[in-house]
mmCIF file with all atom_site columns, C-alpha atoms in Angstrom:
data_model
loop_
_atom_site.group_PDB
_atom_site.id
_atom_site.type_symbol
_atom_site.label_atom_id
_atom_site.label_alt_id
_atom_site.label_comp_id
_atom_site.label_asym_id
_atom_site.label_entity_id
_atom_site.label_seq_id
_atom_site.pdbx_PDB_ins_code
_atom_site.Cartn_x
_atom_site.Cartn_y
_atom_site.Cartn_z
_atom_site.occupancy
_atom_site.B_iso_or_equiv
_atom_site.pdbx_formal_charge
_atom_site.auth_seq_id
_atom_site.auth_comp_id
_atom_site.auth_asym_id
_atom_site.auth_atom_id
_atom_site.pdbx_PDB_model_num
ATOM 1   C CA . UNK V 1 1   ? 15.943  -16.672 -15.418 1.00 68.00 ? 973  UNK V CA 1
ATOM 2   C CA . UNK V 1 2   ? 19.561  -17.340 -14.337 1.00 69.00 ? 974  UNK V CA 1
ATOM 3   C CA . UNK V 1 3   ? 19.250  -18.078 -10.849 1.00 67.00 ? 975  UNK V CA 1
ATOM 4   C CA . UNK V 1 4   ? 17.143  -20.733 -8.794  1.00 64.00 ? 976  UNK V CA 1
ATOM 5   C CA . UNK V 1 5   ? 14.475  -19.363 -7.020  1.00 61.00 ? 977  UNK V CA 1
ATOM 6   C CA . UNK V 1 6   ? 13.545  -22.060 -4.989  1.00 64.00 ? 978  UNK V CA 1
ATOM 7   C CA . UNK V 1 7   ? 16.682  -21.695 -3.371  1.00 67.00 ? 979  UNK V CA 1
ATOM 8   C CA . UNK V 1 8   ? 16.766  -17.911 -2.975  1.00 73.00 ? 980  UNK V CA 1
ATOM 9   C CA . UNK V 1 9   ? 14.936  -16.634 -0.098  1.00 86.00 ? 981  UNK V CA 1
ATOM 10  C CA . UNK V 1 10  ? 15.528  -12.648 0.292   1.00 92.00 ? 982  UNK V CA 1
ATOM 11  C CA . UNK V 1 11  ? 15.672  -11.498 -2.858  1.00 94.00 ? 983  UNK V CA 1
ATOM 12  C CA . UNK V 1 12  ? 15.934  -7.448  -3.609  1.00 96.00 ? 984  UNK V CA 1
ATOM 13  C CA . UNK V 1 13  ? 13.854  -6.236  -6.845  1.00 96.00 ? 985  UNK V CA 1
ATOM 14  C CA . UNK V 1 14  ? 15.231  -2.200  -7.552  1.00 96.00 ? 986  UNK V CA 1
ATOM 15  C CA . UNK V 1 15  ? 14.908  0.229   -10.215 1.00 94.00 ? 987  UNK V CA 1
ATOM 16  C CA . UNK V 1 16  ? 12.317  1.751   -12.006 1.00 89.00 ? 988  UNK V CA 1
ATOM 17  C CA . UNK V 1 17  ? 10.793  -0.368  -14.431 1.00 90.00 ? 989  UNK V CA 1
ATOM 18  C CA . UNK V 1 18  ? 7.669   -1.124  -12.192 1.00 90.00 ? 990  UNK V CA 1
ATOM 19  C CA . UNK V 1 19  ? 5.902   -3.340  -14.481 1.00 90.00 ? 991  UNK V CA 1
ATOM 20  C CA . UNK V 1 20  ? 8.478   -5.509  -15.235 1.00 91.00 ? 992  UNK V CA 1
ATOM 21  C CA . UNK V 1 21  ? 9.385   -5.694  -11.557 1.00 93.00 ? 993  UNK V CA 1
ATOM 22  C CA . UNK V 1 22  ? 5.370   -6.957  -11.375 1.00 92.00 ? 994  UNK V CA 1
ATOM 23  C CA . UNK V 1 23  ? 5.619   -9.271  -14.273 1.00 90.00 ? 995  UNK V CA 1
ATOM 24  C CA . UNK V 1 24  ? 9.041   -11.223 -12.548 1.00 91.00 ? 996  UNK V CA 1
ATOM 25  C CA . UNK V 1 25  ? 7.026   -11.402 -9.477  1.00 93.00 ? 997  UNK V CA 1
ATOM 26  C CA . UNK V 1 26  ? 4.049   -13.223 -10.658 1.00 91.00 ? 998  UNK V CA 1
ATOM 27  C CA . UNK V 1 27  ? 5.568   -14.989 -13.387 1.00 88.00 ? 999  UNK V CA 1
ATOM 28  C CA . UNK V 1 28  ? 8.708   -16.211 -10.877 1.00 88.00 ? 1000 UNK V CA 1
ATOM 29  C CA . UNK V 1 29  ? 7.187   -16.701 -7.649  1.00 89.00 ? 1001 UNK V CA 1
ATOM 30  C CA . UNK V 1 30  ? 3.650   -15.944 -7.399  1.00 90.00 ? 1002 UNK V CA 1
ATOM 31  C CA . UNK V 1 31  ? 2.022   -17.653 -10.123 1.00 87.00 ? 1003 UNK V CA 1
ATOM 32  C CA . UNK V 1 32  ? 1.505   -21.223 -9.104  1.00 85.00 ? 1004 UNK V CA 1
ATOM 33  C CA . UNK V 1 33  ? 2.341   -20.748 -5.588  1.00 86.00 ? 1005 UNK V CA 1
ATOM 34  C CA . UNK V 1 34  ? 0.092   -22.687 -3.632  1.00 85.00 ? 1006 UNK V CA 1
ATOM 35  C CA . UNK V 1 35  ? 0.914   -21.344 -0.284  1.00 84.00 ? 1007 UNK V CA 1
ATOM 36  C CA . UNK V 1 36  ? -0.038  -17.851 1.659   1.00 86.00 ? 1008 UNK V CA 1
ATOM 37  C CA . UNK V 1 37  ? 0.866   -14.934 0.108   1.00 91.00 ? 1009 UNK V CA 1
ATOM 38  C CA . UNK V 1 38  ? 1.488   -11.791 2.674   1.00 92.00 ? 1010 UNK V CA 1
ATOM 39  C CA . UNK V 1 39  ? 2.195   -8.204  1.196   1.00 94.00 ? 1011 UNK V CA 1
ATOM 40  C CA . UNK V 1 40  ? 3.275   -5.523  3.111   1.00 95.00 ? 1012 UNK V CA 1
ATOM 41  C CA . UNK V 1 41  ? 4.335   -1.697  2.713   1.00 95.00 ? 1013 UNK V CA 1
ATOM 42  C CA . UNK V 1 42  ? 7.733   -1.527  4.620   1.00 96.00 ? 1014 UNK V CA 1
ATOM 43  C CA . UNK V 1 43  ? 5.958   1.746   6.869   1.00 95.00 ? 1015 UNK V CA 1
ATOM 44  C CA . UNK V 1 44  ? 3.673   -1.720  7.976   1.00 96.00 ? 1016 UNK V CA 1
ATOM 45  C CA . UNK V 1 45  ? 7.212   -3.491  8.466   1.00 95.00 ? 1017 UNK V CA 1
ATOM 46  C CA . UNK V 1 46  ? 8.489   -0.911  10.959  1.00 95.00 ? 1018 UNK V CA 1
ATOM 47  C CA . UNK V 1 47  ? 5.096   -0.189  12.721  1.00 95.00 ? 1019 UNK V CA 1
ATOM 48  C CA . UNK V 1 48  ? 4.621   -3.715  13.605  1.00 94.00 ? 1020 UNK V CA 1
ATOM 49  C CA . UNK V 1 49  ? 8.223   -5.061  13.568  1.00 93.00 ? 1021 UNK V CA 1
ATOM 50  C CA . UNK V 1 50  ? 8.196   -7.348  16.812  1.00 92.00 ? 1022 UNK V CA 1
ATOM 51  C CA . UNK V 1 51  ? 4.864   -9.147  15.670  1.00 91.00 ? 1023 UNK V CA 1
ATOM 52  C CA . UNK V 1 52  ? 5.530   -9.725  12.131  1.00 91.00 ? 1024 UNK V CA 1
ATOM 53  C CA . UNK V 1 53  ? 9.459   -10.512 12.972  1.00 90.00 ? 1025 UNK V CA 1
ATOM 54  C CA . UNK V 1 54  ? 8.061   -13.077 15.857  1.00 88.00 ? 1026 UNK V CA 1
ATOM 55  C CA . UNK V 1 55  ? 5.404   -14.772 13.440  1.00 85.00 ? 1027 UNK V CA 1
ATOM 56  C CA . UNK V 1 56  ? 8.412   -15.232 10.798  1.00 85.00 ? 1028 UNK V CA 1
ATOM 57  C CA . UNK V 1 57  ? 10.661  -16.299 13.090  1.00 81.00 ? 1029 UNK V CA 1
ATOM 58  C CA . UNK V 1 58  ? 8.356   -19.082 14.753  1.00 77.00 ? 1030 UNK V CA 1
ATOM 59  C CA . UNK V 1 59  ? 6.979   -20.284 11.755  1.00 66.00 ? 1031 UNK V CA 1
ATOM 60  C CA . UNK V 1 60  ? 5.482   -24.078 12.398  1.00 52.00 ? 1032 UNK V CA 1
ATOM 61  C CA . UNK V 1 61  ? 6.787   -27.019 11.106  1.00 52.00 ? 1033 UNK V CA 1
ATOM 62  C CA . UNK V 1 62  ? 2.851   -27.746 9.997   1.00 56.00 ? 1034 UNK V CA 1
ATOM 63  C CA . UNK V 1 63  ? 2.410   -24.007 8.638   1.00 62.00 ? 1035 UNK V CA 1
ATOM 64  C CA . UNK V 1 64  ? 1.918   -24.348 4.754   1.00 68.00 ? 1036 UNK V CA 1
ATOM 65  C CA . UNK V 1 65  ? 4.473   -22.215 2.642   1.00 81.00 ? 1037 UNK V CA 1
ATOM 66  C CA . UNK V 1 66  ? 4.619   -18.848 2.447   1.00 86.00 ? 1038 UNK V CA 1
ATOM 67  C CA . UNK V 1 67  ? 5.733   -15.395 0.580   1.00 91.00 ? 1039 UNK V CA 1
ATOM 68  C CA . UNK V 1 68  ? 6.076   -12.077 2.304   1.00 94.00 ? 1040 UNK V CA 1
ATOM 69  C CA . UNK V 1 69  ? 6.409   -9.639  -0.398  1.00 96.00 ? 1041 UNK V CA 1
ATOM 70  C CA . UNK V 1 70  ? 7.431   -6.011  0.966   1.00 97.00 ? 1042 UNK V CA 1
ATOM 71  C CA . UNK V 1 71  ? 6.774   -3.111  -1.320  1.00 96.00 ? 1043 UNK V CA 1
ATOM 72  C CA . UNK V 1 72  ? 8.259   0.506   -1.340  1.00 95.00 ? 1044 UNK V CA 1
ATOM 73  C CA . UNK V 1 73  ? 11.436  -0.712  0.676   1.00 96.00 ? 1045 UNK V CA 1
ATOM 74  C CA . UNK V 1 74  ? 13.821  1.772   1.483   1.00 96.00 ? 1046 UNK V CA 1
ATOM 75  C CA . UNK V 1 75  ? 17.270  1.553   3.497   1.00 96.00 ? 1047 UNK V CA 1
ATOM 76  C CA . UNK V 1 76  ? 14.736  2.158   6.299   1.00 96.00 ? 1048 UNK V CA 1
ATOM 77  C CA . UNK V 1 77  ? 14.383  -1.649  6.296   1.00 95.00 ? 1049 UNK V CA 1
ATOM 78  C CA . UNK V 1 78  ? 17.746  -2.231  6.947   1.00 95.00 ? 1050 UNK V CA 1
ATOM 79  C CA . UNK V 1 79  ? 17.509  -3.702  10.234  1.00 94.00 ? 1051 UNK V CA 1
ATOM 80  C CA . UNK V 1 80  ? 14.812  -6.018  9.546   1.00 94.00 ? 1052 UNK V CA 1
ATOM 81  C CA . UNK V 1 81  ? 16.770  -7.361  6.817   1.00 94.00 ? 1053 UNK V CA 1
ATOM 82  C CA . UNK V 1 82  ? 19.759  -8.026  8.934   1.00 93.00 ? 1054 UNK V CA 1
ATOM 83  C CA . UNK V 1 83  ? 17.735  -9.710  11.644  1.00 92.00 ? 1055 UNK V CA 1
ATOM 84  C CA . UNK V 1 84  ? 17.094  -12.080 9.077   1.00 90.00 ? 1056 UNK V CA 1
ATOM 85  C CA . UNK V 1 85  ? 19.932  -12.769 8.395   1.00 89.00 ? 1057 UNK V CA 1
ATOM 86  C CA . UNK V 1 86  ? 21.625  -13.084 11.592  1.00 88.00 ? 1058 UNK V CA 1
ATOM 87  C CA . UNK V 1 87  ? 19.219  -15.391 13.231  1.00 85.00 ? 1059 UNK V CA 1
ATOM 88  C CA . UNK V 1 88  ? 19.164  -17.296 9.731   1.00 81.00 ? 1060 UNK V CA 1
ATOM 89  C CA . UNK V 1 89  ? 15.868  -16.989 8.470   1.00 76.00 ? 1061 UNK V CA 1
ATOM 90  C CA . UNK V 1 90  ? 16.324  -18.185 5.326   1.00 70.00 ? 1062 UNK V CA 1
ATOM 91  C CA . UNK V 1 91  ? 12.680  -20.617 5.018   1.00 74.00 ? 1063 UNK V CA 1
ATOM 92  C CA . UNK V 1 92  ? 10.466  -17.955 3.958   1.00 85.00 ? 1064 UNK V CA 1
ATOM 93  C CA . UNK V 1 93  ? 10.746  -16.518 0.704   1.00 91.00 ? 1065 UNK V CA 1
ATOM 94  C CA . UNK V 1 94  ? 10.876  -12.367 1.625   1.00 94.00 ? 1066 UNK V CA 1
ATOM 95  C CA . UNK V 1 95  ? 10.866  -10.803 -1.631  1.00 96.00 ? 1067 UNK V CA 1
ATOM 96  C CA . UNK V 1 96  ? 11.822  -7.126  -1.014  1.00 97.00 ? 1068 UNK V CA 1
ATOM 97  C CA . UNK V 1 97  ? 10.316  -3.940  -3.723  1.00 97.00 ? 1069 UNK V CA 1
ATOM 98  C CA . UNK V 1 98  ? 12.198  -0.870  -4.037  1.00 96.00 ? 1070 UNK V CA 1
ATOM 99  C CA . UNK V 1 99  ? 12.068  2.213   -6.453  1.00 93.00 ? 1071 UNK V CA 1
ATOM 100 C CA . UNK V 1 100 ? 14.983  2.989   -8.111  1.00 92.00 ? 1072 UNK V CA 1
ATOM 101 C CA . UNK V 1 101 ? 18.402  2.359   -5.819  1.00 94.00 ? 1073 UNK V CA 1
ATOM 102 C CA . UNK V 1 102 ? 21.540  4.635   -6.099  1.00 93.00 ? 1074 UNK V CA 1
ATOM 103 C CA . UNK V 1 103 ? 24.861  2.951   -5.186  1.00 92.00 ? 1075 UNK V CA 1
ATOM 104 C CA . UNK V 1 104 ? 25.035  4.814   -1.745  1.00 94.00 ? 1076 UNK V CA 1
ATOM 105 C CA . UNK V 1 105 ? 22.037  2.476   -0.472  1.00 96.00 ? 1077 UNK V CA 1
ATOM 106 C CA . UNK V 1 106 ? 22.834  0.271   2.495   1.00 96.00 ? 1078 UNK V CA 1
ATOM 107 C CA . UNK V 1 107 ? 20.017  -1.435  1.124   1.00 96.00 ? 1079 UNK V CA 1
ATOM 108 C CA . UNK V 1 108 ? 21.439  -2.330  -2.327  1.00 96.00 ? 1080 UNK V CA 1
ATOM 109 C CA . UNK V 1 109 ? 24.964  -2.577  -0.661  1.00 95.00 ? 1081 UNK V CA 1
ATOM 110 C CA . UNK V 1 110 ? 23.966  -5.848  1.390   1.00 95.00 ? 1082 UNK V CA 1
ATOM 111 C CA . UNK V 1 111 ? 21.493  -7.804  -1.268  1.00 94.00 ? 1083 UNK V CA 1
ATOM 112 C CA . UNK V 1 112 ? 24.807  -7.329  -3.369  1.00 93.00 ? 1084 UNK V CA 1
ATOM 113 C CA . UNK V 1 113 ? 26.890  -8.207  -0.941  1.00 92.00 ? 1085 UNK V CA 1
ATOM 114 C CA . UNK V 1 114 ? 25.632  -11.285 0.899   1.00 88.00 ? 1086 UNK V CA 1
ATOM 115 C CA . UNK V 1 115 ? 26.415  -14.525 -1.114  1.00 83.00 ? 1087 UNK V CA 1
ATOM 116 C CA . UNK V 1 116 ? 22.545  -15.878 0.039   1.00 83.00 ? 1088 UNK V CA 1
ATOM 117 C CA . UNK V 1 117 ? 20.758  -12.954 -1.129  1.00 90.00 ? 1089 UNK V CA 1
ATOM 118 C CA . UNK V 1 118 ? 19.954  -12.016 -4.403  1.00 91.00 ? 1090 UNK V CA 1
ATOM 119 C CA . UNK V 1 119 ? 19.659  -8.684  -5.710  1.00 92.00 ? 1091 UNK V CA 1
ATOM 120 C CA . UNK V 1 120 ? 18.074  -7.829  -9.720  1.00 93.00 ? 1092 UNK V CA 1
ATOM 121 C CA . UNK V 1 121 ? 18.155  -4.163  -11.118 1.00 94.00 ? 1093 UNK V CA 1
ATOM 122 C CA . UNK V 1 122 ? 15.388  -3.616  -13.399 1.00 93.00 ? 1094 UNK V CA 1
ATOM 123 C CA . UNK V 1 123 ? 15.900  -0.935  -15.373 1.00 89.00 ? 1095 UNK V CA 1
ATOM 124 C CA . UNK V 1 124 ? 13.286  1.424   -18.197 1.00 87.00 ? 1096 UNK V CA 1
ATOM 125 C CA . UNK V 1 125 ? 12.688  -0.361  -21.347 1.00 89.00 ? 1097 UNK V CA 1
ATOM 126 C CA . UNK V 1 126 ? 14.960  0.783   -24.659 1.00 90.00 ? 1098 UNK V CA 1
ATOM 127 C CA . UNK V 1 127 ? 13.237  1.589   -27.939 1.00 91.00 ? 1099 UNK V CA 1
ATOM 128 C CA . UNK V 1 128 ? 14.526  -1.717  -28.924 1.00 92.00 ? 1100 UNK V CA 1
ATOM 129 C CA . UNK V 1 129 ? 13.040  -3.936  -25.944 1.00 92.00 ? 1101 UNK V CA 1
ATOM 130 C CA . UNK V 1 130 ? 9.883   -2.137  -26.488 1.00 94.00 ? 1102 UNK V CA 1
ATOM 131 C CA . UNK V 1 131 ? 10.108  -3.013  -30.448 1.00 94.00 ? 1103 UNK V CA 1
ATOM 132 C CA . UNK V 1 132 ? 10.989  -6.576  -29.500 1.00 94.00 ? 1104 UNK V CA 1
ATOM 133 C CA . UNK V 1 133 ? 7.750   -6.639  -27.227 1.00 94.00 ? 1105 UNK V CA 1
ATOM 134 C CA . UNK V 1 134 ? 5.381   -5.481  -29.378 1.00 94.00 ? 1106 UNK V CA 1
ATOM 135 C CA . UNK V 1 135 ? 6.345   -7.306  -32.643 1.00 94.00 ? 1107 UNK V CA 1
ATOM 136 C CA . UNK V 1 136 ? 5.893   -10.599 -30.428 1.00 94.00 ? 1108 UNK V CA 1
ATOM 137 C CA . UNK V 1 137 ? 2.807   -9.841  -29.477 1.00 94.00 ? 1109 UNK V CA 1
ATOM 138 C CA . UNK V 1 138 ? 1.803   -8.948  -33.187 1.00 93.00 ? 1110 UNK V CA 1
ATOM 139 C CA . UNK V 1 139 ? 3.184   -12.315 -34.010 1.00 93.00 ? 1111 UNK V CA 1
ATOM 140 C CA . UNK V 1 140 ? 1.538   -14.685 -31.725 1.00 93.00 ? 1112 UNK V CA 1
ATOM 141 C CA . UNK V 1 141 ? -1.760  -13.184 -32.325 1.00 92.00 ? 1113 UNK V CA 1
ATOM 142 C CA . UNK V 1 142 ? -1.246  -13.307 -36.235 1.00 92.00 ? 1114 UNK V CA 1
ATOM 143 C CA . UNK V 1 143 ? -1.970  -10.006 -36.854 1.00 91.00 ? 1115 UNK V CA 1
ATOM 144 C CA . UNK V 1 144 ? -0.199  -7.783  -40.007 1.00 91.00 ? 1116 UNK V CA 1
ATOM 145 C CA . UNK V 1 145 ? 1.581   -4.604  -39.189 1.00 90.00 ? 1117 UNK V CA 1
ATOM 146 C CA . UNK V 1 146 ? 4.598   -2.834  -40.771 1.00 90.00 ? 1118 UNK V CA 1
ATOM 147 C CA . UNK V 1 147 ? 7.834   -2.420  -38.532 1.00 91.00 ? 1119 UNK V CA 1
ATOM 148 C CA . UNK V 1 148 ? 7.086   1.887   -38.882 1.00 90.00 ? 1120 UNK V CA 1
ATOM 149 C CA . UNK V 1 149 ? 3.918   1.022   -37.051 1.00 90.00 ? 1121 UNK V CA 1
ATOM 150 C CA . UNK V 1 150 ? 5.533   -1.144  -34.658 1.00 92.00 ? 1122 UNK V CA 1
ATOM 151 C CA . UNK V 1 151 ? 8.199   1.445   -34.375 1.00 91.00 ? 1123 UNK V CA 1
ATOM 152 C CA . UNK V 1 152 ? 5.908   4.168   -33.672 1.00 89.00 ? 1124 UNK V CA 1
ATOM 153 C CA . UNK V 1 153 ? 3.964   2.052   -30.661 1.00 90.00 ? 1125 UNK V CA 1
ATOM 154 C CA . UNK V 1 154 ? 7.724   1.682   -29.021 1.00 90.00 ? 1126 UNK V CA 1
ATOM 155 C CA . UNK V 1 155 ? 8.380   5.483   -28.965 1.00 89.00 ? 1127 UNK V CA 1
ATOM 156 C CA . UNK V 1 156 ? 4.919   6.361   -28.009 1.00 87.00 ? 1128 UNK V CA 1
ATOM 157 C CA . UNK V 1 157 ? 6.082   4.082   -25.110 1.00 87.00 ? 1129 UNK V CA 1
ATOM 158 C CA . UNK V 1 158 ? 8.770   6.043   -23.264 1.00 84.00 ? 1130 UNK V CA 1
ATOM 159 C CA . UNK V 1 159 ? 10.302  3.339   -21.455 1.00 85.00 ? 1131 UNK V CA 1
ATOM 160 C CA . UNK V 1 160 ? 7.482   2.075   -20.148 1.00 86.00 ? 1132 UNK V CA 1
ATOM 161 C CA . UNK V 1 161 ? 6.382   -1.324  -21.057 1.00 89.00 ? 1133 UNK V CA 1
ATOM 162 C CA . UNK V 1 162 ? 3.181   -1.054  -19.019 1.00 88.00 ? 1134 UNK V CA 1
ATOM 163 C CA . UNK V 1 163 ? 2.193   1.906   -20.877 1.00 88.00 ? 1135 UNK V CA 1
ATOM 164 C CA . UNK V 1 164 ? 2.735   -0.150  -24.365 1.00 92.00 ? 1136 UNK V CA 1
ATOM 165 C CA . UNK V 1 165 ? 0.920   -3.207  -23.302 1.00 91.00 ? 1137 UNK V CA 1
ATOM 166 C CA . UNK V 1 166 ? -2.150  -1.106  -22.585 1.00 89.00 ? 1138 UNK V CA 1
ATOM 167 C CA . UNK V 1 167 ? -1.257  -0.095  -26.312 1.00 90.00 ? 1139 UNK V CA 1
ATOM 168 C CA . UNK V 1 168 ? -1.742  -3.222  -27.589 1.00 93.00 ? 1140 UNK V CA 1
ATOM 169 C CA . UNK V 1 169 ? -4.789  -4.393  -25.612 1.00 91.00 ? 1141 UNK V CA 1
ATOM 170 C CA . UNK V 1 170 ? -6.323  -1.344  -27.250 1.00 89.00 ? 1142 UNK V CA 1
ATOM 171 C CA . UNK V 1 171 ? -5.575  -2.727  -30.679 1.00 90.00 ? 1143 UNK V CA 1
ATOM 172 C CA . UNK V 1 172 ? -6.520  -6.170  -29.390 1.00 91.00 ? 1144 UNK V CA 1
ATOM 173 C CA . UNK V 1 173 ? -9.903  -5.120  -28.541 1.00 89.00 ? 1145 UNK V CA 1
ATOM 174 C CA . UNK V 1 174 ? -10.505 -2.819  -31.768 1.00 87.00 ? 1146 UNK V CA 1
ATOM 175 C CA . UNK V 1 175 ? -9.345  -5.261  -34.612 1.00 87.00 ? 1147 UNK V CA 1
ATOM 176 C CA . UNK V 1 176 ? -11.811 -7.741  -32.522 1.00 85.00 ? 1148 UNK V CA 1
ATOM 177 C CA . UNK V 1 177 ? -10.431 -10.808 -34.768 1.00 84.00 ? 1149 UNK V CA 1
ATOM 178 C CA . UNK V 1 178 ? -9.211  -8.628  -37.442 1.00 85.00 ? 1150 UNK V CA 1
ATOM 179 C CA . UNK V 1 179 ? -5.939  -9.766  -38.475 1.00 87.00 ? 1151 UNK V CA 1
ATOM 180 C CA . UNK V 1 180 ? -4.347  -6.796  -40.450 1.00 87.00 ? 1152 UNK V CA 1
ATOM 181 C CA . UNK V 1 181 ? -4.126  -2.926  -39.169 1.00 82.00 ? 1153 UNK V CA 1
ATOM 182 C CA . UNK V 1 182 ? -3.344  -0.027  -40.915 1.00 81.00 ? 1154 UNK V CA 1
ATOM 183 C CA . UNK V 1 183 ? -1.613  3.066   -40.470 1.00 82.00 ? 1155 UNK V CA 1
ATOM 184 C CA . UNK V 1 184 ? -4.624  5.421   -40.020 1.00 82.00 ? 1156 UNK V CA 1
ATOM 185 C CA . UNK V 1 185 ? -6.371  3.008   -37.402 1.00 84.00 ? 1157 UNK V CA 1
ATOM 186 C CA . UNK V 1 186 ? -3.206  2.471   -35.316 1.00 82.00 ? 1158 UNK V CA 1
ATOM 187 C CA . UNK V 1 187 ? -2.561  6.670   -35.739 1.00 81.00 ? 1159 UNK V CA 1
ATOM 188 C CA . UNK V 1 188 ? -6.292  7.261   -34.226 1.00 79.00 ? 1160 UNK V CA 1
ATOM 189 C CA . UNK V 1 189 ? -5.920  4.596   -31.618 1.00 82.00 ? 1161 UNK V CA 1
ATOM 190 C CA . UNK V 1 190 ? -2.065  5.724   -30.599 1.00 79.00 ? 1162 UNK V CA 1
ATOM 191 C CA . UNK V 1 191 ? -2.913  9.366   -30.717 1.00 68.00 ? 1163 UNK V CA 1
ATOM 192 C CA . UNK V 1 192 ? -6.304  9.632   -29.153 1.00 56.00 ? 1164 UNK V CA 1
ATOM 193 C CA . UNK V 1 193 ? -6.637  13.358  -28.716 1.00 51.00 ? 1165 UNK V CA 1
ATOM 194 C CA . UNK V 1 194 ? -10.144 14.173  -29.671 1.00 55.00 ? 1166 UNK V CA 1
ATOM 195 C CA . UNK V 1 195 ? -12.708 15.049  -27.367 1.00 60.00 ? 1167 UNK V CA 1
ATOM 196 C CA . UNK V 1 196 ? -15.668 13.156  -27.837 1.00 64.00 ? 1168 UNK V CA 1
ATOM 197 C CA . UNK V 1 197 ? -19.145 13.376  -25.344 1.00 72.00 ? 1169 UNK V CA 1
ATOM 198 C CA . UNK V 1 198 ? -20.778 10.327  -23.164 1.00 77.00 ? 1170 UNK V CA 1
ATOM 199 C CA . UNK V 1 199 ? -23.186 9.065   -25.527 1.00 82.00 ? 1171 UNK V CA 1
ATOM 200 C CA . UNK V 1 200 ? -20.885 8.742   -28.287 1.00 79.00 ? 1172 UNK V CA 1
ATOM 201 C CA . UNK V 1 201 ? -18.626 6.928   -26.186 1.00 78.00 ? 1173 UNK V CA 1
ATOM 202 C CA . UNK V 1 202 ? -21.249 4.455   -24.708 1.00 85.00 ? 1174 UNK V CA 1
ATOM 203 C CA . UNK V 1 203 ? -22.859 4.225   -28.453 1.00 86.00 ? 1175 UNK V CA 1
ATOM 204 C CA . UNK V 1 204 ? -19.262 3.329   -30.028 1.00 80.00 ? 1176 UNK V CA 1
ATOM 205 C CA . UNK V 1 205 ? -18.980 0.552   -26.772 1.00 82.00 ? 1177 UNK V CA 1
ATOM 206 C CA . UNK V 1 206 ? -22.506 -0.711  -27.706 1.00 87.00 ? 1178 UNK V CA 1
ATOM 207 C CA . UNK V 1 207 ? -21.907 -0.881  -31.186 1.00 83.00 ? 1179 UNK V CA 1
ATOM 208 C CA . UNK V 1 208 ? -17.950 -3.036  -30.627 1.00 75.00 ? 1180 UNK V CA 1
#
């Protein structure tokens, strides 16, 4: 939120928190975008370097907008990155996707480096970000819980905040306009260890 994203264009995403990494992408820059979108896996990048270099360098003055986002970057990308930045390519938003970056990476070393570029760590959720998450979500959709219950969906989360908001779809979907939940509904839905057959499944979907 602290920096202006209509004037950064290469921008490094790191770290391990993928769906965070997601949500900043789509809620940042590809949400009302109106122009092309282009993803690429950086293996893509380097197979096809001299096309895909040569269409970003000669972009037309008529060409609508555009974001290239390039997933599973490594320091592999290096080059291409530095190509940009020596021939000043700076009118295409390149938004570059990387797993988790030590501080040895070349990679990391130049987004943090280079006064244009912009480089954000993102890294897994705390018990109390997850806690945070959850009791908002609780709140906005007016629905009664105690804080052990919320506490329990945040360590049941490990870190991962995609892995809670499945979580709470879950609990969406089952109170289906119910606006209180208690502790044995959230401790079947949470801890879903039974094995049940097809039909009962299907009959239980049917059925709401």
């Amino acid at each position: 939120n602290n920096f202006n994203t209509n004037k950064s264009k290469l921008i490094l995403l790191y770290g391990d928190n993928e769906t965070f990494k997601n949500q900043v992408v789509e809620q940042h820059f590809t949400c009302h975008f109106k122009g092309l979108i282009q993803k690429y896996d950086e293996k893509q990048i380097l197979d096809n370097y001299e096309f895909i270099f040569d269409d970003i360098q000669s972009k037309s003055f008529f060409e609508d907008e555009k974001i290239i986002i390039v997933k599973r970057s490594t320091d592999k990308i290096l080059k291409f990155v530095n190509d940009l930045i020596s021939n000043k390519i700076f009118d295409t938003k390149i938004i570059f996707i990387s797993s988790n970056l030590d501080k040895k990476s070349k990679l990391r070393a130049i987004f943090e480096k280079e006064k244009d570029l912009v480089c954000i760590p993102f890294y897994n959720d705390d018990e109390k970000t997850l806690s945070a998450l959850a009791r908002n979500f609780f709140k906005n959709n007016n629905i009664s819980i105690s804080q052990e219950n919320i506490n329990l969906l945040a360590d049941k989360a490990n870190g991962d905040r995609g892995f809670l908001e499945i979580e709470l779809q879950k609990i969406y979907l089952f109170l289906d306009g119910k606006k209180k939940l208690d502790n044995e509904e959230i401790l079947k839905l949470v801890n879903l260890s039974q094995n049940f057959s097809v039909s009962k499944l299907v009959d239980n979907c049917l059925l709401k």
